[in-house]
Tab-separated table of C-alpha atoms and ligand atoms in Angstrom:
chain	number	residue	atom	x	y	z
P	21	MET	CA	-0.001	-0.014	0.006
P	22	GLY	CA	3.085	2.197	0.081
P	23	ARG	CA	2.876	2.393	-3.690
P	24	LEU	CA	-0.680	3.470	-3.200
P	25	ALA	CA	0.170	6.522	-1.195
P	26	GLU	CA	2.550	7.665	-3.927
P	27	LYS	CA	0.087	6.938	-6.685
P	28	ALA	CA	-2.651	8.877	-4.956
P	29	ARG	CA	-0.380	11.891	-4.681
P	30	GLU	CA	0.765	11.591	-8.285
P	31	ARG	CA	-2.760	11.443	-9.647
P	32	ASP	CA	-4.057	14.433	-7.725
P	33	GLY	CA	-6.186	16.525	-10.022
P	34	GLN	CA	-4.993	14.816	-13.200
P	35	ASN	CA	-8.155	13.209	-14.435
P	36	GLY	CA	-11.174	14.802	-12.942
P	37	ARG	CA	-11.699	11.972	-10.402
P	38	PRO	CA	-11.913	13.235	-6.850
P	39	ARG	CA	-8.509	13.134	-5.133
P	40	ALA	CA	-7.928	10.329	-2.681
P	41	ARG	CA	-8.367	12.050	0.707
P	42	ALA	CA	-7.094	11.101	4.065
P	43	THR	CA	-8.280	12.591	7.332
P	44	ALA	CA	-5.588	10.772	9.324
P	45	PRO	CA	-1.771	10.539	9.029
P	46	VAL	CA	-0.188	8.961	5.941
P	47	PRO	CA	3.335	7.522	6.427
P	48	ASP	CA	6.016	9.129	4.299
P	49	ARG	CA	8.435	7.090	2.194
P	50	GLY	CA	11.116	7.064	4.940
P	51	ARG	CA	8.713	5.565	7.466
P	52	LEU	CA	7.513	2.923	4.912
P	53	TYR	CA	11.099	1.932	4.141
P	54	ARG	CA	12.032	1.728	7.824
P	55	ASP	CA	9.046	-0.518	8.504
P	56	MET	CA	9.852	-2.687	5.485
P	57	ALA	CA	13.448	-3.025	6.704
P	58	SER	CA	12.250	-4.187	10.099
P	59	LEU	CA	10.068	-6.803	8.406
P	60	PHE	CA	13.131	-8.000	6.466
P	61	ARG	CA	15.067	-8.226	9.747
P	62	ARG	CA	12.198	-10.148	11.376
P	63	ASP	CA	12.139	-12.597	8.479
P	64	LEU	CA	15.878	-13.197	8.788
P	65	ALA	CA	15.637	-13.526	12.589
P	66	ASN	CA	12.961	-16.222	12.149
P	67	VAL	CA	15.282	-18.118	9.794
P	68	GLU	CA	18.246	-17.767	12.167
P	69	ALA	CA	16.146	-18.950	15.101
P	70	GLY	CA	15.004	-21.997	13.078
P	71	VAL	CA	11.343	-20.968	13.073
P	72	TYR	CA	11.361	-21.625	9.303
P	73	PRO	CA	14.052	-22.674	6.818
P	74	LEU	CA	15.668	-20.185	4.388
P	75	PRO	CA	12.641	-19.557	2.208
P	76	GLN	CA	12.428	-20.338	-1.478
P	77	ASP	CA	9.823	-18.333	-3.324
P	78	ARG	CA	9.837	-20.800	-6.235
P	79	ASP	CA	8.380	-18.161	-8.572
P	80	GLY	CA	10.123	-19.573	-11.610
P	81	SER	CA	12.976	-18.479	-13.850
P	82	LEU	CA	13.864	-14.870	-14.621
P	83	LEU	CA	12.153	-15.345	-18.024
P	84	SER	CA	8.898	-16.456	-16.489
P	85	LEU	CA	9.056	-13.571	-14.041
P	86	LEU	CA	9.515	-11.171	-16.985
P	87	ASP	CA	6.576	-12.774	-18.711
P	88	ARG	CA	4.417	-12.213	-15.632
P	89	SER	CA	5.591	-8.630	-15.322
P	90	GLY	CA	4.517	-8.166	-18.953
P	91	LEU	CA	1.018	-9.454	-18.140
P	92	PHE	CA	0.905	-7.013	-15.228
P	93	PHE	CA	1.925	-3.962	-17.225
P	94	GLU	CA	-0.311	-4.965	-20.130
P	95	ASP	CA	-3.323	-4.841	-17.823
P	96	LEU	CA	-2.585	-1.404	-16.381
P	97	PRO	CA	-4.398	0.681	-19.046
P	98	ARG	CA	-7.527	-1.460	-18.605
P	99	VAL	CA	-7.298	-1.072	-14.830
P	100	HIS	CA	-6.942	2.660	-15.303
P	101	SER	CA	-10.037	2.891	-17.576
P	102	ARG	CA	-12.133	0.914	-15.132
P	103	ARG	CA	-10.989	3.139	-12.274
P	104	GLN	CA	-11.913	6.226	-14.342
P	105	ALA	CA	-15.311	4.832	-15.217
P	106	GLY	CA	-16.009	3.299	-11.797
P	107	GLU	CA	-16.591	0.020	-13.606
P	108	HIS	CA	-16.169	-3.094	-11.464
P	109	SER	CA	-18.752	-5.674	-12.410
P	110	GLU	CA	-17.458	-7.051	-15.768
P	111	VAL	CA	-17.056	-10.490	-14.239
P	112	LEU	CA	-20.796	-10.659	-13.594
P	113	ASN	CA	-22.044	-12.096	-16.822
P	114	ASP	CA	-24.230	-14.935	-18.154
P	115	ASN	CA	-21.492	-17.473	-17.632
P	116	THR	CA	-20.758	-16.561	-14.021
P	117	ARG	CA	-24.084	-15.333	-12.663
P	118	GLY	CA	-25.410	-17.725	-10.044
P	119	ARG	CA	-22.266	-19.839	-10.097
P	120	ARG	CA	-20.583	-17.777	-7.374
P	121	PRO	CA	-21.982	-15.435	-4.681
P	122	ARG	CA	-22.693	-11.913	-5.975
P	123	TYR	CA	-20.118	-10.257	-3.717
P	124	TYR	CA	-17.436	-12.437	-5.276
P	125	LEU	CA	-18.223	-11.550	-8.914
P	126	GLN	CA	-16.490	-8.185	-8.944
P	127	ASN	CA	-13.293	-6.775	-10.450
P	128	PHE	CA	-11.520	-6.390	-7.079
P	129	HIS	CA	-8.645	-3.825	-7.524
P	130	PHE	CA	-10.256	-3.095	-10.938
P	131	GLN	CA	-8.198	-6.047	-12.309
P	132	THR	CA	-9.306	-7.724	-15.525
P	133	GLY	CA	-11.108	-11.016	-14.945
P	134	GLY	CA	-11.641	-10.562	-11.201
P	135	TRP	CA	-10.876	-13.983	-9.674
P	136	MET	CA	-12.289	-15.788	-12.647
P	137	THR	CA	-9.669	-16.065	-15.429
P	138	GLU	CA	-6.339	-17.782	-16.159
P	139	ASP	CA	-4.678	-14.478	-17.003
P	140	SER	CA	-5.810	-12.895	-13.781
P	141	ALA	CA	-4.334	-15.866	-11.849
P	142	LYS	CA	-0.965	-15.496	-13.691
P	143	ARG	CA	-0.908	-11.754	-13.035
P	144	TYR	CA	-2.018	-11.912	-9.421
P	145	ASP	CA	1.273	-12.442	-7.588
P	146	MET	CA	3.108	-9.751	-9.491
P	147	GLN	CA	0.265	-7.349	-8.746
P	148	VAL	CA	0.357	-8.140	-5.020
P	149	GLU	CA	4.081	-7.759	-4.823
P	150	VAL	CA	3.911	-4.361	-6.512
P	151	LEU	CA	1.218	-3.296	-4.066
P	152	PHE	CA	3.321	-4.376	-1.081
P	153	TYR	CA	6.689	-3.170	-2.421
P	154	GLY	CA	7.898	-6.765	-2.703
P	155	THR	CA	7.042	-7.797	0.858
P	156	ALA	CA	3.925	-9.953	0.214
P	157	ASN	CA	5.774	-13.243	0.749
P	158	LEU	CA	7.483	-11.915	3.873
P	159	ILE	CA	4.099	-10.905	5.231
P	160	ARG	CA	2.667	-14.368	4.459
P	161	ARG	CA	5.591	-16.047	6.268
P	162	GLN	CA	4.583	-14.311	9.520
P	163	ALA	CA	1.786	-16.933	9.722
P	164	LEU	CA	4.453	-19.560	10.336
P	165	PRO	CA	5.674	-18.653	13.881
P	166	PRO	CA	2.173	-18.981	15.458
P	167	LEU	CA	1.705	-22.204	13.500
P	168	ARG	CA	4.963	-23.553	14.824
P	169	GLU	CA	3.824	-22.691	18.384
P	170	ALA	CA	0.633	-24.693	17.786
P	171	PHE	CA	2.481	-27.659	16.246
P	172	ALA	CA	5.351	-27.793	18.793
P	173	GLY	CA	6.229	-31.354	19.821
P	174	ARG	CA	3.528	-32.911	17.593
P	175	ASP	CA	3.883	-35.386	14.750
P	176	GLN	CA	3.181	-33.383	11.548
P	177	ARG	CA	1.811	-36.440	9.764
P	178	ARG	CA	-1.056	-36.614	12.257
P	179	LEU	CA	-1.990	-32.948	12.005
P	180	ARG	CA	-4.312	-31.369	9.479
P	181	LEU	CA	-4.129	-27.808	8.016
P	182	LEU	CA	-6.633	-25.947	5.881
P	183	ASP	CA	-5.649	-22.783	4.036
P	184	LEU	CA	-8.898	-21.038	3.087
P	185	GLY	CA	-8.730	-18.638	0.114
P	186	CYS	CA	-5.398	-20.169	-0.764
P	187	GLY	CA	-5.320	-18.361	-4.170
P	188	THR	CA	-2.180	-19.264	-6.117
P	189	GLY	CA	-0.724	-21.279	-3.182
P	190	ARG	CA	2.052	-18.970	-1.970
P	191	LEU	CA	1.448	-19.511	1.709
P	192	LEU	CA	1.034	-23.287	1.294
P	193	ASN	CA	4.456	-23.384	-0.404
P	194	PHE	CA	6.033	-21.881	2.735
P	195	VAL	CA	3.984	-24.148	5.035
P	196	LYS	CA	5.273	-27.141	3.062
P	197	GLN	CA	8.873	-25.958	3.339
P	198	CYS	CA	8.453	-26.204	7.120
P	199	TRP	CA	6.311	-29.338	7.341
P	200	PRO	CA	6.650	-31.365	4.092
P	201	ARG	CA	4.598	-34.290	5.471
P	202	LEU	CA	1.815	-32.199	6.987
P	203	PRO	CA	-1.485	-33.055	5.221
P	204	CYS	CA	-2.784	-29.727	3.872
P	205	ILE	CA	-5.901	-28.663	2.013
P	206	GLY	CA	-6.096	-25.452	-0.008
P	207	LEU	CA	-9.679	-24.298	-0.542
P	208	ASP	CA	-10.651	-21.473	-2.870
P	209	MET	CA	-13.653	-20.418	-4.980
P	210	SER	CA	-11.507	-19.749	-8.055
P	211	GLU	CA	-10.730	-22.662	-10.371
P	212	PRO	CA	-8.112	-20.710	-12.416
P	213	TYR	CA	-6.344	-19.631	-9.185
P	214	LEU	CA	-6.304	-23.241	-7.987
P	215	ARG	CA	-4.844	-24.349	-11.320
P	216	GLU	CA	-2.101	-21.786	-10.835
P	217	ALA	CA	-1.625	-23.074	-7.264
P	218	ARG	CA	-1.367	-26.650	-8.571
P	219	ARG	CA	1.508	-25.610	-10.867
P	220	HIS	CA	3.247	-23.687	-8.110
P	221	LEU	CA	2.947	-26.519	-5.597
P	222	ASP	CA	3.494	-29.455	-7.990
P	223	SER	CA	6.540	-30.826	-6.166
P	224	TRP	CA	4.747	-31.256	-2.803
P	225	SER	CA	2.762	-34.268	-1.758
P	226	TRP	CA	0.222	-34.625	1.139
P	227	LEU	CA	-1.641	-31.711	-0.392
P	228	LYS	CA	-5.111	-31.345	-1.833
P	229	LEU	CA	-6.495	-28.275	-3.612
P	230	VAL	CA	-10.260	-28.032	-3.652
P	231	VAL	CA	-12.790	-25.629	-5.140
P	232	GLY	CA	-15.248	-24.488	-2.462
P	233	ASN	CA	-16.782	-21.636	-0.564
P	234	GLY	CA	-15.575	-20.649	2.899
P	235	GLU	CA	-19.186	-20.129	3.943
P	236	MET	CA	-19.762	-23.896	3.519
P	237	ILE	CA	-16.386	-25.554	4.056
P	238	PRO	CA	-16.630	-29.089	2.624
P	239	LEU	CA	-14.900	-30.725	5.611
P	240	PRO	CA	-16.226	-32.596	8.656
P	241	ASP	CA	-16.714	-30.975	12.077
P	242	ALA	CA	-13.608	-30.879	14.299
P	243	SER	CA	-11.300	-32.193	11.578
P	244	GLN	CA	-8.558	-29.503	11.389
P	245	ASP	CA	-5.689	-28.681	13.735
P	246	ALA	CA	-4.959	-25.345	12.109
P	247	ILE	CA	-6.570	-22.978	9.627
P	248	THR	CA	-4.762	-20.220	7.816
P	249	ASN	CA	-6.308	-17.410	5.775
P	250	VAL	CA	-4.376	-14.682	4.007
P	251	PHE	CA	-5.573	-11.390	2.441
P	252	MET	CA	-9.223	-12.461	2.156
P	253	PHE	CA	-11.320	-10.997	4.918
P	254	HIS	CA	-11.074	-7.406	3.693
P	255	GLU	CA	-12.870	-8.572	0.543
P	256	LEU	CA	-15.862	-10.105	2.349
P	257	PRO	CA	-19.129	-8.394	3.291
P	258	PRO	CA	-19.738	-8.240	7.063
P	259	GLU	CA	-22.316	-11.053	7.163
P	260	VAL	CA	-20.010	-13.335	5.117
P	261	ARG	CA	-17.145	-12.683	7.594
P	262	ARG	CA	-19.396	-14.040	10.349
P	263	ALA	CA	-20.494	-17.067	8.322
P	264	VAL	CA	-16.886	-17.936	7.555
P	265	PHE	CA	-15.919	-17.629	11.231
P	266	ARG	CA	-18.744	-20.052	12.162
P	267	GLU	CA	-17.326	-22.493	9.680
P	268	PHE	CA	-13.811	-22.028	11.070
P	269	ALA	CA	-15.153	-22.821	14.552
P	270	ARG	CA	-17.015	-25.853	13.264
P	271	VAL	CA	-14.150	-27.505	11.349
P	272	LEU	CA	-11.394	-26.751	13.929
P	273	LYS	CA	-10.632	-29.448	16.458
P	274	PRO	CA	-10.816	-28.329	20.166
P	275	GLY	CA	-7.443	-26.804	20.834
P	276	GLY	CA	-7.036	-25.953	17.147
P	277	ARG	CA	-5.599	-22.691	15.907
P	278	LEU	CA	-6.764	-20.097	13.368
P	279	ILE	CA	-4.360	-17.567	11.874
P	280	ILE	CA	-5.695	-14.731	9.755
P	281	LEU	CA	-3.281	-12.415	7.942
P	282	ASP	CA	-4.858	-9.342	6.457
P	283	SER	CA	-4.690	-5.556	6.324
P	284	LEU	CA	-4.087	-3.450	9.408
P	285	GLN	CA	-7.317	-2.001	10.779
P	286	ARG	CA	-7.886	1.585	11.951
P	287	GLY	CA	-5.920	2.370	15.091
P	288	ASP	CA	-3.551	-0.621	14.884
P	289	GLU	CA	-0.771	1.642	13.663
P	290	PRO	CA	-2.157	5.175	13.983
P	291	ASP	CA	0.447	6.670	11.648
P	292	TYR	CA	-0.924	4.442	8.820
P	293	ASP	CA	-4.591	5.268	9.289
P	294	GLY	CA	-4.680	7.753	6.418
P	295	LEU	CA	-3.111	5.236	4.052
P	296	LEU	CA	-5.774	2.682	5.015
P	297	GLU	CA	-8.485	5.252	4.345
P	298	MET	CA	-7.115	5.940	0.857
P	299	PHE	CA	-6.845	2.328	-0.243
P	300	PRO	CA	-10.528	1.835	-1.219
P	301	GLN	CA	-10.578	5.246	-2.894
P	302	ASN	CA	-7.955	4.039	-5.412
P	303	PHE	CA	-8.758	0.367	-5.737
P	304	HIS	CA	-12.085	-1.376	-6.011
P	305	GLU	CA	-12.404	-2.705	-2.488
P	306	PRO	CA	-16.106	-2.415	-1.684
P	307	TYR	CA	-15.994	-3.914	1.849
P	308	TYR	CA	-12.687	-2.483	3.000
P	309	ALA	CA	-13.960	0.671	4.734
P	310	ASP	CA	-16.244	-1.511	6.870
P	311	TYR	CA	-13.421	-3.992	7.468
P	312	LEU	CA	-11.294	-1.213	8.997
P	313	ASP	CA	-13.563	-1.010	12.061
P	314	GLU	CA	-14.661	-4.635	12.256
P	315	ASP	CA	-14.418	-6.211	15.725
P	316	PHE	CA	-12.827	-9.609	14.979
P	317	GLY	CA	-12.440	-10.480	18.674
P	318	HIS	CA	-16.255	-10.195	18.994
P	319	ILE	CA	-16.980	-12.184	15.795
P	320	ALA	CA	-14.627	-14.888	17.013
P	321	GLN	CA	-16.245	-14.991	20.484
P	322	GLU	CA	-19.727	-15.299	18.942
P	323	ALA	CA	-18.479	-18.213	16.811
P	324	GLY	CA	-16.832	-19.929	19.843
P	325	LEU	CA	-13.194	-18.973	19.227
P	326	ARG	CA	-10.831	-17.073	21.528
P	327	HIS	CA	-8.688	-14.200	20.317
P	328	ILE	CA	-5.181	-14.897	21.578
P	329	ARG	CA	-3.214	-11.977	20.155
P	330	SER	CA	-2.601	-9.843	17.089
P	331	GLU	CA	0.763	-8.794	15.721
P	332	ASN	CA	1.328	-5.959	13.220
P	333	VAL	CA	3.294	-7.026	10.122
P	334	PHE	CA	4.142	-3.898	8.075
P	335	VAL	CA	0.766	-2.835	6.428
P	336	SER	CA	-0.808	-6.109	7.566
P	337	LYS	CA	-1.330	-8.017	10.786
P	338	ALA	CA	-1.578	-11.573	12.025
P	339	MET	CA	-4.658	-12.313	14.147
P	340	ILE	CA	-4.433	-15.505	16.140
P	341	PHE	CA	-7.417	-17.379	17.583
P	342	ASP	CA	-7.766	-20.717	19.344
P	343	LYS	CA	-10.714	-23.010	19.747
P	344	PRO	CA	-11.025	-23.724	23.456
A	10	LIG	C1	-6.692	-11.458	-2.268
A	10	LIG	S1	-6.788	-13.136	-2.674
A	10	LIG	C2	-5.649	-13.907	-1.509
A	10	LIG	C3	-5.073	-15.153	-2.012
A	10	LIG	C4	-3.964	-15.786	-1.154
A	10	LIG	N1	-4.448	-16.170	0.134
A	10	LIG	C5	-2.727	-14.929	-1.035
A	10	LIG	O1	-2.012	-15.075	-0.063
A	10	LIG	O2	-2.473	-14.123	-1.907
A	10	LIG	C6	-8.368	-13.665	-2.064
A	10	LIG	C7	-8.658	-15.094	-2.359
A	10	LIG	O3	-9.781	-15.492	-1.665
A	10	LIG	C8	-10.612	-16.260	-2.485
A	10	LIG	N2	-11.973	-16.171	-1.913
A	10	LIG	C9	-12.692	-15.030	-1.707
A	10	LIG	N3	-13.856	-15.312	-1.130
A	10	LIG	C10	-13.892	-16.652	-0.892
A	10	LIG	C11	-14.823	-17.563	-0.317
A	10	LIG	N4	-15.960	-17.147	0.211
A	10	LIG	N5	-14.499	-18.882	-0.284
A	10	LIG	C12	-13.305	-19.329	-0.774
A	10	LIG	N6	-12.404	-18.512	-1.367
A	10	LIG	C13	-12.684	-17.203	-1.411
A	10	LIG	C14	-10.458	-15.651	-3.877
A	10	LIG	O4	-10.816	-16.585	-4.889
A	10	LIG	C15	-8.974	-15.334	-3.854
A	10	LIG	O5	-8.193	-16.397	-4.361
């Protein structure tokens, strides 16, 4: 979102769209870089402490990265036109209508294809890394320390992990680098994103990728020791957040752990509050403003989960819950 702050300033007054406005502080570039540097130090400290092995992003050769960058740049003019026109429902058409919930059928971030096309799945990781200044994978890895706590002293082969909204499988890749024989399921509503995940994760076994909706997780009650969920909740309407939490509580075993990694919320890092306010003014993020003030401790409690702690991770945070 650092890139966002710059973009918002650059675009001021250029195109007749209202300027992105913030009523709260926006971090300057120096602050963003300092906070990114401390995330890099935290990542290295985790490796040195043996919390996770030296990570391998496994994003392919330089040529394939260039190819993906090309796809990303190629889409920018279309993203720009959609932003100008306020157009965000192209993915709602005769082929998709009724096959996915309405809230899902939108061009989040104004990206072409929403979650529904192969090209969008290929472009996704480059787009996320640009948005986070190249820290997206470091942010994802901050789900691993609380997982290691939960798994300490246990036989990985007997544990079960679900990654809901696994997208292209980047978190699962890091989970597998830590626990190669941990049986994992990646669940997502996007077939193209799961195909991309399958390619990314093709060398791992003990792994299933399944198409499904987090509001109706296709798993038995009390079957999972851990659930992870990255960058998804800010894209869900409030009632869906609650439905997904009820499903988390249902499928977790007693003593099981839930780790959600998503955007900071208002007040978590007061110097970033203005940046958070500007995000949905620049990107199509229809539920983000509401997300900023959501009370996840309360949602968890209503669902039967206990909030253990939250940790800020650059522009994101890890929220950790246990099932008593
Ligand atoms: C912003 S992406 C995050 C992907 C991935 N977790 C990551 O680390 O980048 C959000 C993902 O959530 C999925 N998703 C959104 N709503 C969902 C739902 N109700 N059930 C399952 N998947 C959902 C989307 O298909 C998309 O892959």
